[in-house]
Short mmCIF file of C-alpha atoms in Angstrom, two decimals:
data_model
loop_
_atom_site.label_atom_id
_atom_site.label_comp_id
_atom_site.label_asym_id
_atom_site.label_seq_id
_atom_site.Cartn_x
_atom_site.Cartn_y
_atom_site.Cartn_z
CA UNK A 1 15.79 -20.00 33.95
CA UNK A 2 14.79 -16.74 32.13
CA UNK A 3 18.26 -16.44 29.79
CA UNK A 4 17.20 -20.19 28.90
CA UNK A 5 14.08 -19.70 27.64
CA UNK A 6 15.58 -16.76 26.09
CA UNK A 7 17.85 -18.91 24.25
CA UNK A 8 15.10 -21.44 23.19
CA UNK A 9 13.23 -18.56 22.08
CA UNK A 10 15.76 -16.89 19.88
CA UNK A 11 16.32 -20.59 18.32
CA UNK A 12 12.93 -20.38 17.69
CA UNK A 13 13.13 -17.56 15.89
CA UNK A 14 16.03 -18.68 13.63
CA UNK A 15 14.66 -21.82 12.60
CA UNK A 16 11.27 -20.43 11.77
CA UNK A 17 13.41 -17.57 10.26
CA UNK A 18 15.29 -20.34 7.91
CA UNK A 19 12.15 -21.94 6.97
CA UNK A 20 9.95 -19.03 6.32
CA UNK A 21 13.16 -17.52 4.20
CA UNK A 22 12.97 -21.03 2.11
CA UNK A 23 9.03 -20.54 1.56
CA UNK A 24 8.90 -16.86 0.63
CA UNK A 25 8.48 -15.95 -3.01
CA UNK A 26 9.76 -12.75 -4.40
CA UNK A 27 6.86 -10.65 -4.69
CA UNK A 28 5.15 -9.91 -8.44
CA UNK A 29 3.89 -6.32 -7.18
CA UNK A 30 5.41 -3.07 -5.11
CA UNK A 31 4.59 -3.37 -1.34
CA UNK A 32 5.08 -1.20 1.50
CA UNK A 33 5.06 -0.91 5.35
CA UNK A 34 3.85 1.93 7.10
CA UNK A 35 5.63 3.10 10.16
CA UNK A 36 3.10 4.58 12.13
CA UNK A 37 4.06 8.07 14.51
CA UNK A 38 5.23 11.12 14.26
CA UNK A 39 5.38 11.75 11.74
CA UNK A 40 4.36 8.49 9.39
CA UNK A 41 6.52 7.20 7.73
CA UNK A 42 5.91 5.05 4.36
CA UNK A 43 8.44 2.23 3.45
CA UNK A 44 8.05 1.05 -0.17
CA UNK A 45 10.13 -1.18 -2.37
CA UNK A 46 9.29 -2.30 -5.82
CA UNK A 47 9.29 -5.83 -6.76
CA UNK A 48 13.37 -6.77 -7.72
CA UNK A 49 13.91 -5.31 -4.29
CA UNK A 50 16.55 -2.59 -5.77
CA UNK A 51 14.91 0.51 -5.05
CA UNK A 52 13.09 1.88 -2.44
CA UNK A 53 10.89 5.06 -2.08
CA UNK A 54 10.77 6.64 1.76
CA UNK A 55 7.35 9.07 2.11
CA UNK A 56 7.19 10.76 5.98
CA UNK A 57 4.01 12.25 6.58
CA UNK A 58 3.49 14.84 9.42
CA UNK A 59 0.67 13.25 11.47
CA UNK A 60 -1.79 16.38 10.83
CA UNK A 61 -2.31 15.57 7.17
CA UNK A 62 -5.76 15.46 6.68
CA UNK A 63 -6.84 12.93 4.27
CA UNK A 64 -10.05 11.21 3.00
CA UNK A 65 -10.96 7.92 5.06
CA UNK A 66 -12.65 5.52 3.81
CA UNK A 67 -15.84 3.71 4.50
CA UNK A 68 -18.14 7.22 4.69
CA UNK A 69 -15.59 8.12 7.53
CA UNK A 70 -14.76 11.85 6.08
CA UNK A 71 -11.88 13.93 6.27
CA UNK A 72 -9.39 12.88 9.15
CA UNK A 73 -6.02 13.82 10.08
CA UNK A 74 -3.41 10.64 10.10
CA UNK A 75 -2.79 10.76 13.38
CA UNK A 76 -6.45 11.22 14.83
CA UNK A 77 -7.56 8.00 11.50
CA UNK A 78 -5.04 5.72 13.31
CA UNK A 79 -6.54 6.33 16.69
CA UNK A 80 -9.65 5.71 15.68
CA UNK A 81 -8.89 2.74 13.84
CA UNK A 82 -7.32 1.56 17.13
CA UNK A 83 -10.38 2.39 19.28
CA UNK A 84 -12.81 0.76 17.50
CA UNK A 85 -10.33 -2.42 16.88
CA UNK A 86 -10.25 -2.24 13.32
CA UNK A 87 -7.00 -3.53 13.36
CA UNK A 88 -5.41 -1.73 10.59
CA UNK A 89 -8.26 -2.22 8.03
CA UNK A 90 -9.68 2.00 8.06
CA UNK A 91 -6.00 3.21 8.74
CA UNK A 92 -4.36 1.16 5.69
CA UNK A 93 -6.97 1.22 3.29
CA UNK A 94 -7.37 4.83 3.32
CA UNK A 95 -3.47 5.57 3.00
CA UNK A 96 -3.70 3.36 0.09
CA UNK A 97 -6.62 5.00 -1.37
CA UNK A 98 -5.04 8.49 -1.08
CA UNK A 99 -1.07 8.12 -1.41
CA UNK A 100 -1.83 5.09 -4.44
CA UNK A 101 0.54 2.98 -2.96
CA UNK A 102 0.09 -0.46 -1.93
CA UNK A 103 0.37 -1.15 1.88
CA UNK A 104 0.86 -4.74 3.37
CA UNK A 105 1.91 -3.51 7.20
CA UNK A 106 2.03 -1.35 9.86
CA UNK A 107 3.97 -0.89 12.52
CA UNK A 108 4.40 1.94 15.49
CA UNK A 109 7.29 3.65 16.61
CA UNK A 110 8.04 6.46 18.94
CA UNK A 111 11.28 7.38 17.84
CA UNK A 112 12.69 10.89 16.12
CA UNK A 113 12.79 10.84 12.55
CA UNK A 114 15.83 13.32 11.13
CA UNK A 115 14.94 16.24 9.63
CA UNK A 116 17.69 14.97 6.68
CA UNK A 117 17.56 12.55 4.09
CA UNK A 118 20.77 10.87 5.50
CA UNK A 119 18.78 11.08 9.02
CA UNK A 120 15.70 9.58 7.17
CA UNK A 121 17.29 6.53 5.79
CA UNK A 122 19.28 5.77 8.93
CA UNK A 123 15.90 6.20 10.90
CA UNK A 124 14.08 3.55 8.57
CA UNK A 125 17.21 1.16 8.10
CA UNK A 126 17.11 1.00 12.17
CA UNK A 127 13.44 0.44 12.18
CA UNK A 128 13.40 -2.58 9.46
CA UNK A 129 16.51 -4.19 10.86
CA UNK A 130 15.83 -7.48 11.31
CA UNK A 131 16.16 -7.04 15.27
CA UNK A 132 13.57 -3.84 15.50
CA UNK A 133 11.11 -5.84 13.09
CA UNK A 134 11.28 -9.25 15.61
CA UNK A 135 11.30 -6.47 18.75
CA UNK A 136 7.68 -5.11 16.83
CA UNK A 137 5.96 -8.70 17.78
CA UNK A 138 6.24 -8.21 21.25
CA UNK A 139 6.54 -4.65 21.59
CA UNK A 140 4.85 -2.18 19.09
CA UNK A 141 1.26 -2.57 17.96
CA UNK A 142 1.97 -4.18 14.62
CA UNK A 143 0.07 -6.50 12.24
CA UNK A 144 3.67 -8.44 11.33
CA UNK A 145 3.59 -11.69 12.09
CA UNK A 146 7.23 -14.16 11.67
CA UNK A 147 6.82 -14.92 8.56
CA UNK A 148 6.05 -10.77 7.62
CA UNK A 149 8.86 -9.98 9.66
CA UNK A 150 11.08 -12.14 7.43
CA UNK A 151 9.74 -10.80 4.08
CA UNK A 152 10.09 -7.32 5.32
CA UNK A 153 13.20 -7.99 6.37
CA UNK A 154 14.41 -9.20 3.55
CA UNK A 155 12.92 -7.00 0.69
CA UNK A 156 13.83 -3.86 2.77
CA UNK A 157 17.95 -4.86 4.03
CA UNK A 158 19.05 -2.69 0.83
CA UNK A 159 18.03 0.18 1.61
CA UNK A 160 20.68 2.60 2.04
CA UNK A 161 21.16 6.08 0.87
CA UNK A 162 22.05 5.17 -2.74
CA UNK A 163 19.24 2.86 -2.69
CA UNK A 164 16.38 5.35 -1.47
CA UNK A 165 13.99 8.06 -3.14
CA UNK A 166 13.31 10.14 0.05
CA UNK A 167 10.09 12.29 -0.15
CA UNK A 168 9.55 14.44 3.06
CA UNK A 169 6.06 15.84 3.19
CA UNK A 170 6.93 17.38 6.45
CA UNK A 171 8.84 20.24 3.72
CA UNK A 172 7.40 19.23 0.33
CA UNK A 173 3.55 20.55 -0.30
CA UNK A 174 1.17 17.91 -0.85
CA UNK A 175 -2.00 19.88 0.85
CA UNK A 176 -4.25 22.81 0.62
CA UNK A 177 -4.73 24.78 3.79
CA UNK A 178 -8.41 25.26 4.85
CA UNK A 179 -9.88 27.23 7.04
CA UNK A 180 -12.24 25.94 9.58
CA UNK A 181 -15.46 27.39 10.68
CA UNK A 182 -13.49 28.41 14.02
CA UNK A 183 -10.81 30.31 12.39
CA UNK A 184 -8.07 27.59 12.79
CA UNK A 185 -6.47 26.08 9.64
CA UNK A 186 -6.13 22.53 8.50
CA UNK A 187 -3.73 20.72 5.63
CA UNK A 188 -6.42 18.86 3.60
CA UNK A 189 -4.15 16.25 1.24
CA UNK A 190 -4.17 17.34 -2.65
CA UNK A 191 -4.25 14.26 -4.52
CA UNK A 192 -2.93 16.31 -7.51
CA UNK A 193 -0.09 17.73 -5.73
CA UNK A 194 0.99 14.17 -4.05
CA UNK A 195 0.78 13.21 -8.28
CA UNK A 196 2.66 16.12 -9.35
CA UNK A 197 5.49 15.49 -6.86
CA UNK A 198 5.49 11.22 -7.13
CA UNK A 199 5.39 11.19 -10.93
CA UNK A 200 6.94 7.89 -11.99
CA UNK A 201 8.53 6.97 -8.78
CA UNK A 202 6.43 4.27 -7.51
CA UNK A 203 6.04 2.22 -11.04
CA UNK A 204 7.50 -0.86 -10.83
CA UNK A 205 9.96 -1.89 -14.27
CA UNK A 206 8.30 -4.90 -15.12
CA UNK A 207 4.82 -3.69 -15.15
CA UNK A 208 5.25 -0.60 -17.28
CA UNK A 209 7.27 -3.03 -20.04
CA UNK A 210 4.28 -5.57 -20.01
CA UNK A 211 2.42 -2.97 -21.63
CA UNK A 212 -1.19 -4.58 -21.38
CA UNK A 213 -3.91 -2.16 -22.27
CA UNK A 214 -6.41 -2.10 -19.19
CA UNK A 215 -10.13 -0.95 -19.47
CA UNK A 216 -11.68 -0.46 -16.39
CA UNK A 217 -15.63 -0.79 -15.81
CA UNK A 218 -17.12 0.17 -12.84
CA UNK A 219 -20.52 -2.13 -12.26
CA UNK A 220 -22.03 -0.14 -9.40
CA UNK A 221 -24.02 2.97 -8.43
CA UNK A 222 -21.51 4.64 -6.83
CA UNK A 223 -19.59 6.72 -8.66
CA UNK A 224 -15.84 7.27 -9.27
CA UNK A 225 -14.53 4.04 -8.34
CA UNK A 226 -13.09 3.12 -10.99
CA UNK A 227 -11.20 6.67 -11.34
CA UNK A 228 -9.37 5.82 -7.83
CA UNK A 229 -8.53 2.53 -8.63
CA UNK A 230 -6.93 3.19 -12.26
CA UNK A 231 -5.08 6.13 -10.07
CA UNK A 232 -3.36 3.10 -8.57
CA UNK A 233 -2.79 1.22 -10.96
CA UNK A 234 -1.05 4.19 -13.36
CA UNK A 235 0.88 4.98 -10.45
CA UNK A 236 1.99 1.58 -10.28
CA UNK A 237 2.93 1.86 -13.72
CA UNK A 238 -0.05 -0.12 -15.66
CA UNK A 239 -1.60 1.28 -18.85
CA UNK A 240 -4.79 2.34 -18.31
CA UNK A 241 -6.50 2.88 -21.58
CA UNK A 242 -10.23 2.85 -20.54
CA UNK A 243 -12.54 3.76 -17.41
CA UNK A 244 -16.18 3.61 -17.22
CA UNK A 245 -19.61 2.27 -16.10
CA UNK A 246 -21.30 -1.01 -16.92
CA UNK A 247 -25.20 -0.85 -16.70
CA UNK A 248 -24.74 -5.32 -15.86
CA UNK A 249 -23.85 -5.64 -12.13
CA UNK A 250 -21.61 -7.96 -11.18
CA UNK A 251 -22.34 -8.94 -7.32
CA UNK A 252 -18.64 -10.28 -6.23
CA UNK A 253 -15.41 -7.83 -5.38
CA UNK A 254 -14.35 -8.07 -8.79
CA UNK A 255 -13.44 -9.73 -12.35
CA UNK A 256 -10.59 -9.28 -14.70
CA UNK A 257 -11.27 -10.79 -17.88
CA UNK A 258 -9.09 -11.83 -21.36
CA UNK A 259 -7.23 -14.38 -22.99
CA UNK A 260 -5.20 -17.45 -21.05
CA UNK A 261 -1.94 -15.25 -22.07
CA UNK A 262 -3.37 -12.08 -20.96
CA UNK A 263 -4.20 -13.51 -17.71
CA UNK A 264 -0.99 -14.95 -17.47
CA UNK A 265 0.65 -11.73 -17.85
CA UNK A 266 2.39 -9.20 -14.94
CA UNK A 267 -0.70 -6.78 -15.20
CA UNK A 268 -2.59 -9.53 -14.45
CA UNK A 269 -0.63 -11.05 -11.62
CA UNK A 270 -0.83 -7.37 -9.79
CA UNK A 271 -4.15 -6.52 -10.40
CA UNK A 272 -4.87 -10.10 -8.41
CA UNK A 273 -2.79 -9.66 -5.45
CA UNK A 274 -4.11 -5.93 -5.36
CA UNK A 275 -7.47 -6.72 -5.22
CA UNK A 276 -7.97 -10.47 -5.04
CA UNK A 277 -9.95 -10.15 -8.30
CA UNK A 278 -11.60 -13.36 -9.83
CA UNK A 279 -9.40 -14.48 -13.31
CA UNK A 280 -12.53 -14.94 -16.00
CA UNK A 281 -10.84 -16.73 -19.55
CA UNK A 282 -12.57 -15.33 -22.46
CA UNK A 283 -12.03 -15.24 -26.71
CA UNK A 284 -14.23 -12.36 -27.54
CA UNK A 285 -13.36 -9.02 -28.57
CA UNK A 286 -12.79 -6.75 -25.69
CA UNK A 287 -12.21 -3.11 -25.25
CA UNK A 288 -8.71 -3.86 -23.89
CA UNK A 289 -6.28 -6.37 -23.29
CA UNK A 290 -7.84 -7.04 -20.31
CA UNK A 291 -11.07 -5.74 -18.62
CA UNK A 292 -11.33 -4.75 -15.21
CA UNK A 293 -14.96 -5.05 -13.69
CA UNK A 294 -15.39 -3.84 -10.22
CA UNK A 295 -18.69 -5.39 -8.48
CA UNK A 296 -20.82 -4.84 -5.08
CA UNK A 297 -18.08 -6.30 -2.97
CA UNK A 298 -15.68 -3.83 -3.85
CA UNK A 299 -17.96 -1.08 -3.46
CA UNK A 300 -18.44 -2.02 0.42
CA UNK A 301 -14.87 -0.45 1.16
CA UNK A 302 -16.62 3.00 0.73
CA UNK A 303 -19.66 1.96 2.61
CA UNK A 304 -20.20 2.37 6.51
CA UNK A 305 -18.81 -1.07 8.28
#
């Protein structure tokens, strides 16, 4: 009785596998799924699906949340994200925020990650095989569902060691050791080192060649949002010519405004799916080829829940 509903099950699967394979698009923008332990581990692929850039972060990393949260290690962000039932939202936004990476997943694991390259890549290869990522819906604590599992699956099944950029910030210095009022040290995350040791490795090709000049306006009180979110996008590979303030508020998440081609363009297209921005056609004269205003919405993502 149990092996057949096994069987049905794993039909199931391979049908809704088939169909979901059929549906999928190839994505217009990097993405990335975090493999949550001990350490982290990072997963990222750029958009062609070529090349792949593996980040493993020890779990004591200290790094800035989000939402007024403060300084918190990885490890101790993701259990709080899980005791309060946040469901991924504190934990992913804030390794966005800091490594400038986008992040569509997570996933747990409890597994040894080599202290190699070779032992790197062979730990993530197991980990997005297409069996480990369908185990992760009944298993892990994981916010894949089918259909993720077979676009994960599928932009990841390249990786390989001639594929992968490994970056191991269990070795490599990305932090600044502080010491606490008790004596004890902590590694608070450097944003500049992280930079300094990325450069260019997360742009994507097509982005950097679209070459659209992008001014960034930042609509609300607080300040330095629009710094953190052109830190993304250059990462990404966009051309940032432009950030600023805008004295007129703009009460949504956020605008990107130019011509029909302009908005038609890759910069455009990633901007959108980063940040779900509303597409405003214009003819005037702008400071860029597109303008990017961020409004009251966005601002809530550094605001207590």
């Amino acid at each position: 009785m149990v092996r057949g509903l096994g069987i049905v099950l794993a039909i199931v699967l391979v049908v809704l596998g088939v169909v979901t394979w059929l549906r999928i698009p190839i994505g217009a923008v990097r993405n990335s799924i975090v493999l949550v332990g001990a350490p982290t581990v990072i997963v990222s692929w750029e958009s062609t699906h070529s090349q792949y850039v593996v980040m493993t972060v020890p779990p004591e990393l200290k790094i800035e949340a989000l939402h007024g949260y403060g300084s918190y290690s990885i490890g101790s962000l993701w259990n709080l994200d899980t005791l309060e039932k946040r469901h991924g939202a504190l934990f992913l936004g804030s390794l966005v925020e800091n490594f400038a990476v986008p992040i569509g997943w997570y996933s747990t694991h409890s597994k040894a990650v080599g202290d190699t390259n070779e032992g790197v890549v062979q730990f993530v290869s197991g980990e997005v095989s297409f069996p480990s990522l369908i185990k992760s819906l009944f298993v892990h604590s994981s916010s894949l569902t089918i259909a993720d599992v077979i676009g994960v699956w599928r932009a990841t099944r390249a990786i390989d060691a001639s594929t992968t950029r490994v970056l191991d910030f269990r070795s490599l210095s990305i932090g600044t050791t502080l010491t606490m009022p008790d004596g004890s040290t902590a590694l608070q995350f450097d944003p500049e080192k992280y930079d300094g040791v990325v450069g260019d490795l997360l742009e994507d090709v097509p982005l950097r060649k679209d070459s659209i000049r992008l001014a960034i306006y930042n609509t609300t009180a607080m300040p330095g949002i629009g710094s953190r979110v052109a830190r993304v996008i250059e990462h990404l590979g966009g051309y940032v010519v432009f950030v600023g303030n805008d004295e007129s508020g703009y009460d949504g998440l956020c605008e990107l405004k130019g011509s029909k081609e302009r908005l038609l363009s890759t910069t455009s297209s990633v901007i959108q799916s980063l940040y779900g921005c509303r597409a405003v056609e214009t003819t005037e004269s702008l400071r860029g080829d597109l303008i990017l205003r961020l409004g009251k919405l966005f601002e809530k993502r550094y605001l207590p829940f």
